[in-house]
């Protein structure tokens, strides 16, 4: 089975690139399931209902989020109507929406998608390790789900790597988000789980985290906000990761980065070439 | 001119890989100048005089460090005898050693190496932006130095990217360290400065930051230390970055990642192929 | 009913003062129940079994702790044998010891003591608000306990005040610890709960947090550790708080600070004068 | 000489109390110099020109601030016209306004007022220890100023105490602000400097930091903002500290807390009684 994940979509530049690229990618890869992190898709801050629908129309099966999920406050309401929009699992009990769901893929597989948030240098949330552990216990690989994908929205590489090893052999893949920078440490861990510290953003890389660079630089220098952060408008790079799933085990056979458009070095996984 | 940088060397596994790989790389690339971050080379914590000499014997022209620089306390003393060992520039006035130096490369070029540390999620240090700005003012590209390389040891991608843009056009390259994970965002910024958020470590990637994974995972779960952190012993990946410098301008013509050995995807820059 | 609490005992100076002062205070006030925070009683870091027994022999009914609870690693073991030693409630499930207990006071009252830790500027723990809420639901004032005392070990005054109001009317008293500085904001909240942001330490106030001041000052200046922190040896001030409980409601009738010995201004509650 | 300092004025309730109380206090104490921290005087966030003038009309000689200084952006402009409004000294070079000034007291004494900000759990600023050290070197006690007062706006008690000892004998007084909770650790340090970790706020103590308590409590529970923070409207306690200066040495003879109005225990210094 073929799984595709795209990292944090940032603003209009990121959306335009994803809406244009994803339909082609989905077809070219014959992808069975696509997840996108949309926490920065609305002007860099949060997600609107309109944008959520655009991302799903473009080929996303599920949209995950992170610390910016409620920046557009309407999301607190409409998330209850969208089974396929997730917010971090380890928000306090009573938070609108949910952090995990079981979805049917194009090939009929049952895909558990889990969206969790790290705590190191982030907010004071519930323990993501235990929250994820409970999900895996309630819906284990093979007996509960054919594929288990975890979007771990976190800052520190230590926490991301530790979580990867913690679920190694119990999930198909753990992919990080939030730093907006793609990492080159994609690998299959010893237990069979695909891992990558960060998928990187879908946004303009002539920027600071996808936002116009002047204001962030100015704040580092002066410690005084001058204006709002605004998404950078240059051509975006679509950053993500492709995972080839072993249907017999639900574990990963291959993982490879995707970087298309914009300023970053271009890459696509070779492992689907023969068939695509 | 050809410049090579290797990221944080972690423990024996990292050292063995660097000592074995660097002499071959230096020859194969005909590299004119090599910098290595050695802050974790002594058992994962700091650097000893013996190890510093080993790294220099293997082909390092300069060794940079970071927040772990004083973990081996002898470094507070021997750093005064080693012109080619740098500690972060923006430590308080009066700190032993220095954070920048001008060195002669194999091709005769004058290379300014600057080692600075970020503040976001790190310690309370002097402002790295201003400290670097002063270095660049005192020793500008072309008039003061033929090449200017900045190892920016920092956690947050926002601070790293902001610094890259801040010195864009004024330095040959800004490469991040500290997260121990190589990023795939290497690019030439619009002003001509080569940039990469993190070079990644030279260490075993079946680990958490190059350290045995059991203890870090256990601490995330229990919040209680059980034993000391120890470097992971598996085969290391040598992670770094190659930069091709335009001798006319001192700016970058090309930047490409290096990942050799161990578990990560293997890569070397193609831009020196024809000549190497 | 008369309740006495003493804040973080720091090192030998703090212990000597408490061991000498507490028996007299307990008698003079005819106190029915005494709680002491002992997290820094062993050389400033943690607590030993011997010291725990000394504190209880001197008149403590229960000893609470905080982030330093495991600094003496033997505490991980002996806490299981001491019903009257508490560690923060909101440590992860599976942590040795417990964070709350119901104890019989001298006057026959059932006293629920809860020890919890804040998260703002502290570690990544479980939510203290929910953890405390569950304790209060399981053992409510009047039906489950005659008196409920909460030692909230936290850094930020915002989190302490918010917790006080959160349990106002449901607990007898919320007293903060951890900053080692007594606050002067003791009051009865509108719902009847006694509140004080920090009880202050039992230690030498010619110091930094009860430790010799040279090393902390040196670290603020140089960012380099020179030697270990050691408890300051000057005369300690015993800092704490006295609470007069309304036996009919279990809420507080009066709260007043105690500061005896050492350098701070001396004070004792006047509300027990007529009877003591 | 008689010196009076009032801590962070929070919103209308704090202003009303200060405007009503300060003229009487100034007269009753025959105070020679009055400093007020006004960083939260405008709706809890920053200070306006109108409010600054009100505070000065009511008897403030100098108004200090802290991390909230620019919350009302007009302060970036009008601070240049007000010699007697200070912002933290250790903001980056180029920040509008200044962090220290030499002022003439009612009795003719030259008073150096320094406003600095801590870094622990606060922003990434310049080193406050060195910044203050430079001020004291440039304008030493006795030769440069008759009185030196430092408002150290900081979170951590460790940093506050360390700074107190660092300048002990070189300044008349170091008083902390920012936690909005008055501490009871006022003392004359061994070198003669008066010290108090926090003056406390001028605001309603039936609140969280002077703000309506519902929203802060809700955020601790839900991690989702519901509405803006608004200053609490109940009767405010005016919190501050009185310092009796030895005119021969410029050091402190006595320090005592002031708490008037509102919910906190009421106190005034006794050391001026005979003469007032
Ligand atoms: Fe994001
Ligand atoms: Fe994020
Ligand atoms: Fe490192
Ligand atoms: Fe580091
Ligand atoms: Fe403590
Ligand atoms: Fe503590
Ligand atoms: Fe304030
Ligand atoms: Fe403040």
PDB file of N, CA and C in Angstrom, chain C residues 210-253:
ATOM      1  N   UNK C 210      18.787  29.576  49.588  1.00  0.00           N
ATOM      2  CA  UNK C 210      19.267  28.755  50.698  1.00  0.00           C
ATOM      3  C   UNK C 210      20.637  28.148  50.443  1.00  0.00           C
ATOM      4  N   UNK C 211      21.186  28.399  49.263  1.00  0.00           N
ATOM      5  CA  UNK C 211      22.502  27.857  48.912  1.00  0.00           C
ATOM      6  C   UNK C 211      23.542  28.982  48.974  1.00  0.00           C
ATOM      7  N   UNK C 212      24.792  28.614  49.230  1.00  0.00           N
ATOM      8  CA  UNK C 212      25.877  29.599  49.224  1.00  0.00           C
ATOM      9  C   UNK C 212      25.766  30.468  47.991  1.00  0.00           C
ATOM     10  N   UNK C 213      25.915  31.758  48.169  1.00  0.00           N
ATOM     11  CA  UNK C 213      25.578  32.650  47.070  1.00  0.00           C
ATOM     12  C   UNK C 213      26.671  32.791  46.016  1.00  0.00           C
ATOM     13  N   UNK C 214      27.908  32.460  46.338  1.00  0.00           N
ATOM     14  CA  UNK C 214      28.999  32.693  45.387  1.00  0.00           C
ATOM     15  C   UNK C 214      28.776  31.931  44.070  1.00  0.00           C
ATOM     16  N   UNK C 215      28.487  30.645  44.169  1.00  0.00           N
ATOM     17  CA  UNK C 215      28.369  29.841  42.948  1.00  0.00           C
ATOM     18  C   UNK C 215      27.181  30.283  42.080  1.00  0.00           C
ATOM     19  N   UNK C 216      26.001  30.494  42.642  1.00  0.00           N
ATOM     20  CA  UNK C 216      24.911  30.997  41.788  1.00  0.00           C
ATOM     21  C   UNK C 216      25.251  32.318  41.112  1.00  0.00           C
ATOM     22  N   UNK C 217      25.829  33.257  41.843  1.00  0.00           N
ATOM     23  CA  UNK C 217      26.191  34.538  41.224  1.00  0.00           C
ATOM     24  C   UNK C 217      27.190  34.302  40.105  1.00  0.00           C
ATOM     25  N   UNK C 218      28.173  33.457  40.384  1.00  0.00           N
ATOM     26  CA  UNK C 218      29.198  33.172  39.372  1.00  0.00           C
ATOM     27  C   UNK C 218      28.577  32.560  38.120  1.00  0.00           C
ATOM     28  N   UNK C 219      27.610  31.691  38.286  1.00  0.00           N
ATOM     29  CA  UNK C 219      26.980  31.077  37.107  1.00  0.00           C
ATOM     30  C   UNK C 219      26.161  32.082  36.304  1.00  0.00           C
ATOM     31  N   UNK C 220      25.506  33.010  37.014  1.00  0.00           N
ATOM     32  CA  UNK C 220      24.759  34.028  36.257  1.00  0.00           C
ATOM     33  C   UNK C 220      25.724  34.875  35.425  1.00  0.00           C
ATOM     34  N   UNK C 221      26.910  35.093  35.950  1.00  0.00           N
ATOM     35  CA  UNK C 221      27.875  35.927  35.240  1.00  0.00           C
ATOM     36  C   UNK C 221      28.609  35.177  34.138  1.00  0.00           C
ATOM     37  N   UNK C 222      29.022  33.944  34.438  1.00  0.00           N
ATOM     38  CA  UNK C 222      29.938  33.259  33.512  1.00  0.00           C
ATOM     39  C   UNK C 222      29.275  32.174  32.681  1.00  0.00           C
ATOM     40  N   UNK C 223      28.097  31.712  33.101  1.00  0.00           N
ATOM     41  CA  UNK C 223      27.421  30.602  32.416  1.00  0.00           C
ATOM     42  C   UNK C 223      28.242  29.314  32.464  1.00  0.00           C
ATOM     43  N   UNK C 224      29.197  29.244  33.386  1.00  0.00           N
ATOM     44  CA  UNK C 224      30.010  28.035  33.539  1.00  0.00           C
ATOM     45  C   UNK C 224      29.964  27.596  35.003  1.00  0.00           C
ATOM     46  N   UNK C 225      29.551  26.365  35.285  1.00  0.00           N
ATOM     47  CA  UNK C 225      29.589  25.874  36.663  1.00  0.00           C
ATOM     48  C   UNK C 225      31.023  25.785  37.156  1.00  0.00           C
ATOM     49  N   UNK C 226      31.263  26.232  38.383  1.00  0.00           N
ATOM     50  CA  UNK C 226      32.603  26.139  38.966  1.00  0.00           C
ATOM     51  C   UNK C 226      32.671  25.031  40.004  1.00  0.00           C
ATOM     52  N   UNK C 227      31.665  24.976  40.825  1.00  0.00           N
ATOM     53  CA  UNK C 227      31.617  23.937  41.859  1.00  0.00           C
ATOM     54  C   UNK C 227      30.160  23.606  42.122  1.00  0.00           C
ATOM     55  N   UNK C 228      29.953  22.594  42.966  1.00  0.00           N
ATOM     56  CA  UNK C 228      28.591  22.203  43.304  1.00  0.00           C
ATOM     57  C   UNK C 228      27.922  23.282  44.147  1.00  0.00           C
ATOM     58  N   UNK C 229      26.603  23.289  44.121  1.00  0.00           N
ATOM     59  CA  UNK C 229      25.861  24.136  45.036  1.00  0.00           C
ATOM     60  C   UNK C 229      25.926  23.509  46.431  1.00  0.00           C
ATOM     61  N   UNK C 230      26.115  24.342  47.438  1.00  0.00           N
ATOM     62  CA  UNK C 230      26.136  23.841  48.817  1.00  0.00           C
ATOM     63  C   UNK C 230      25.240  24.715  49.668  1.00  0.00           C
ATOM     64  N   UNK C 231      24.514  24.105  50.605  1.00  0.00           N
ATOM     65  CA  UNK C 231      23.607  24.892  51.447  1.00  0.00           C
ATOM     66  C   UNK C 231      24.375  25.926  52.256  1.00  0.00           C
ATOM     67  N   UNK C 232      23.783  27.069  52.395  1.00  0.00           N
ATOM     68  CA  UNK C 232      24.363  28.151  53.175  1.00  0.00           C
ATOM     69  C   UNK C 232      24.254  27.800  54.658  1.00  0.00           C
ATOM     70  N   UNK C 233      25.257  28.191  55.425  1.00  0.00           N
ATOM     71  CA  UNK C 233      25.353  27.693  56.801  1.00  0.00           C
ATOM     72  C   UNK C 233      24.896  28.692  57.859  1.00  0.00           C
ATOM     73  N   UNK C 234      24.482  29.863  57.459  1.00  0.00           N
ATOM     74  CA  UNK C 234      24.050  30.849  58.451  1.00  0.00           C
ATOM     75  C   UNK C 234      22.736  30.458  59.114  1.00  0.00           C
ATOM     76  N   UNK C 235      22.376  31.199  60.163  1.00  0.00           N
ATOM     77  CA  UNK C 235      21.126  30.917  60.880  1.00  0.00           C
ATOM     78  C   UNK C 235      19.932  30.958  59.935  1.00  0.00           C
ATOM     79  N   UNK C 236      19.127  29.932  60.049  1.00  0.00           N
ATOM     80  CA  UNK C 236      17.966  29.821  59.164  1.00  0.00           C
ATOM     81  C   UNK C 236      16.758  30.538  59.732  1.00  0.00           C
ATOM     82  N   UNK C 237      15.917  31.008  58.833  1.00  0.00           N
ATOM     83  CA  UNK C 237      14.580  31.448  59.209  1.00  0.00           C
ATOM     84  C   UNK C 237      13.617  30.290  58.940  1.00  0.00           C
ATOM     85  N   UNK C 238      12.833  29.956  59.929  1.00  0.00           N
ATOM     86  CA  UNK C 238      11.766  28.964  59.741  1.00  0.00           C
ATOM     87  C   UNK C 238      10.558  29.696  59.172  1.00  0.00           C
ATOM     88  N   UNK C 239      10.207  29.350  57.912  1.00  0.00           N
ATOM     89  CA  UNK C 239       9.095  30.019  57.244  1.00  0.00           C
ATOM     90  C   UNK C 239       7.923  29.066  57.072  1.00  0.00           C
ATOM     91  N   UNK C 240       6.754  29.547  57.391  1.00  0.00           N
ATOM     92  CA  UNK C 240       5.589  28.696  57.230  1.00  0.00           C
ATOM     93  C   UNK C 240       4.325  29.499  57.360  1.00  0.00           C
ATOM     94  N   UNK C 241       3.248  28.768  57.604  1.00  0.00           N
ATOM     95  CA  UNK C 241       1.955  29.419  57.650  1.00  0.00           C
ATOM     96  C   UNK C 241       1.053  28.644  58.607  1.00  0.00           C
ATOM     97  N   UNK C 242       0.292  29.399  59.355  1.00  0.00           N
ATOM     98  CA  UNK C 242      -0.654  28.809  60.301  1.00  0.00           C
ATOM     99  C   UNK C 242      -2.065  29.035  59.790  1.00  0.00           C
ATOM    100  N   UNK C 243      -2.894  28.006  59.893  1.00  0.00           N
ATOM    101  CA  UNK C 243      -4.267  28.101  59.382  1.00  0.00           C
ATOM    102  C   UNK C 243      -5.235  27.646  60.463  1.00  0.00           C
ATOM    103  N   UNK C 244      -6.164  28.505  60.748  1.00  0.00           N
ATOM    104  CA  UNK C 244      -7.198  28.150  61.713  1.00  0.00           C
ATOM    105  C   UNK C 244      -8.420  27.654  60.949  1.00  0.00           C
ATOM    106  N   UNK C 245      -8.800  26.404  61.208  1.00  0.00           N
ATOM    107  CA  UNK C 245      -9.854  25.759  60.425  1.00  0.00           C
ATOM    108  C   UNK C 245     -11.183  25.836  61.170  1.00  0.00           C
ATOM    109  N   UNK C 246     -12.215  26.163  60.432  1.00  0.00           N
ATOM    110  CA  UNK C 246     -13.574  26.139  60.977  1.00  0.00           C
ATOM    111  C   UNK C 246     -14.053  24.691  60.955  1.00  0.00           C
ATOM    112  N   UNK C 247     -14.172  24.089  62.126  1.00  0.00           N
ATOM    113  CA  UNK C 247     -14.494  22.664  62.158  1.00  0.00           C
ATOM    114  C   UNK C 247     -15.882  22.370  61.589  1.00  0.00           C
ATOM    115  N   UNK C 248     -16.738  23.372  61.586  1.00  0.00           N
ATOM    116  CA  UNK C 248     -18.092  23.149  61.070  1.00  0.00           C
ATOM    117  C   UNK C 248     -18.104  23.013  59.557  1.00  0.00           C
ATOM    118  N   UNK C 249     -17.217  23.715  58.888  1.00  0.00           N
ATOM    119  CA  UNK C 249     -17.241  23.736  57.414  1.00  0.00           C
ATOM    120  C   UNK C 249     -16.000  23.110  56.791  1.00  0.00           C
ATOM    121  N   UNK C 250     -14.944  23.017  57.550  1.00  0.00           N
ATOM    122  CA  UNK C 250     -13.683  22.557  56.976  1.00  0.00           C
ATOM    123  C   UNK C 250     -12.968  23.643  56.198  1.00  0.00           C
ATOM    124  N   UNK C 251     -13.566  24.809  56.131  1.00  0.00           N
ATOM    125  CA  UNK C 251     -12.913  25.929  55.442  1.00  0.00           C
ATOM    126  C   UNK C 251     -12.058  26.710  56.452  1.00  0.00           C
ATOM    127  N   UNK C 252     -11.398  27.765  55.973  1.00  0.00           N
ATOM    128  CA  UNK C 252     -10.449  28.463  56.828  1.00  0.00           C
ATOM    129  C   UNK C 252     -11.081  29.668  57.510  1.00  0.00           C
ATOM    130  N   UNK C 253     -10.766  29.849  58.772  1.00  0.00           N
ATOM    131  CA  UNK C 253     -11.205  31.042  59.485  1.00  0.00           C
ATOM    132  C   UNK C 253     -10.133  32.109  59.469  1.00  0.00           C
TER     133      UNK C 253
END
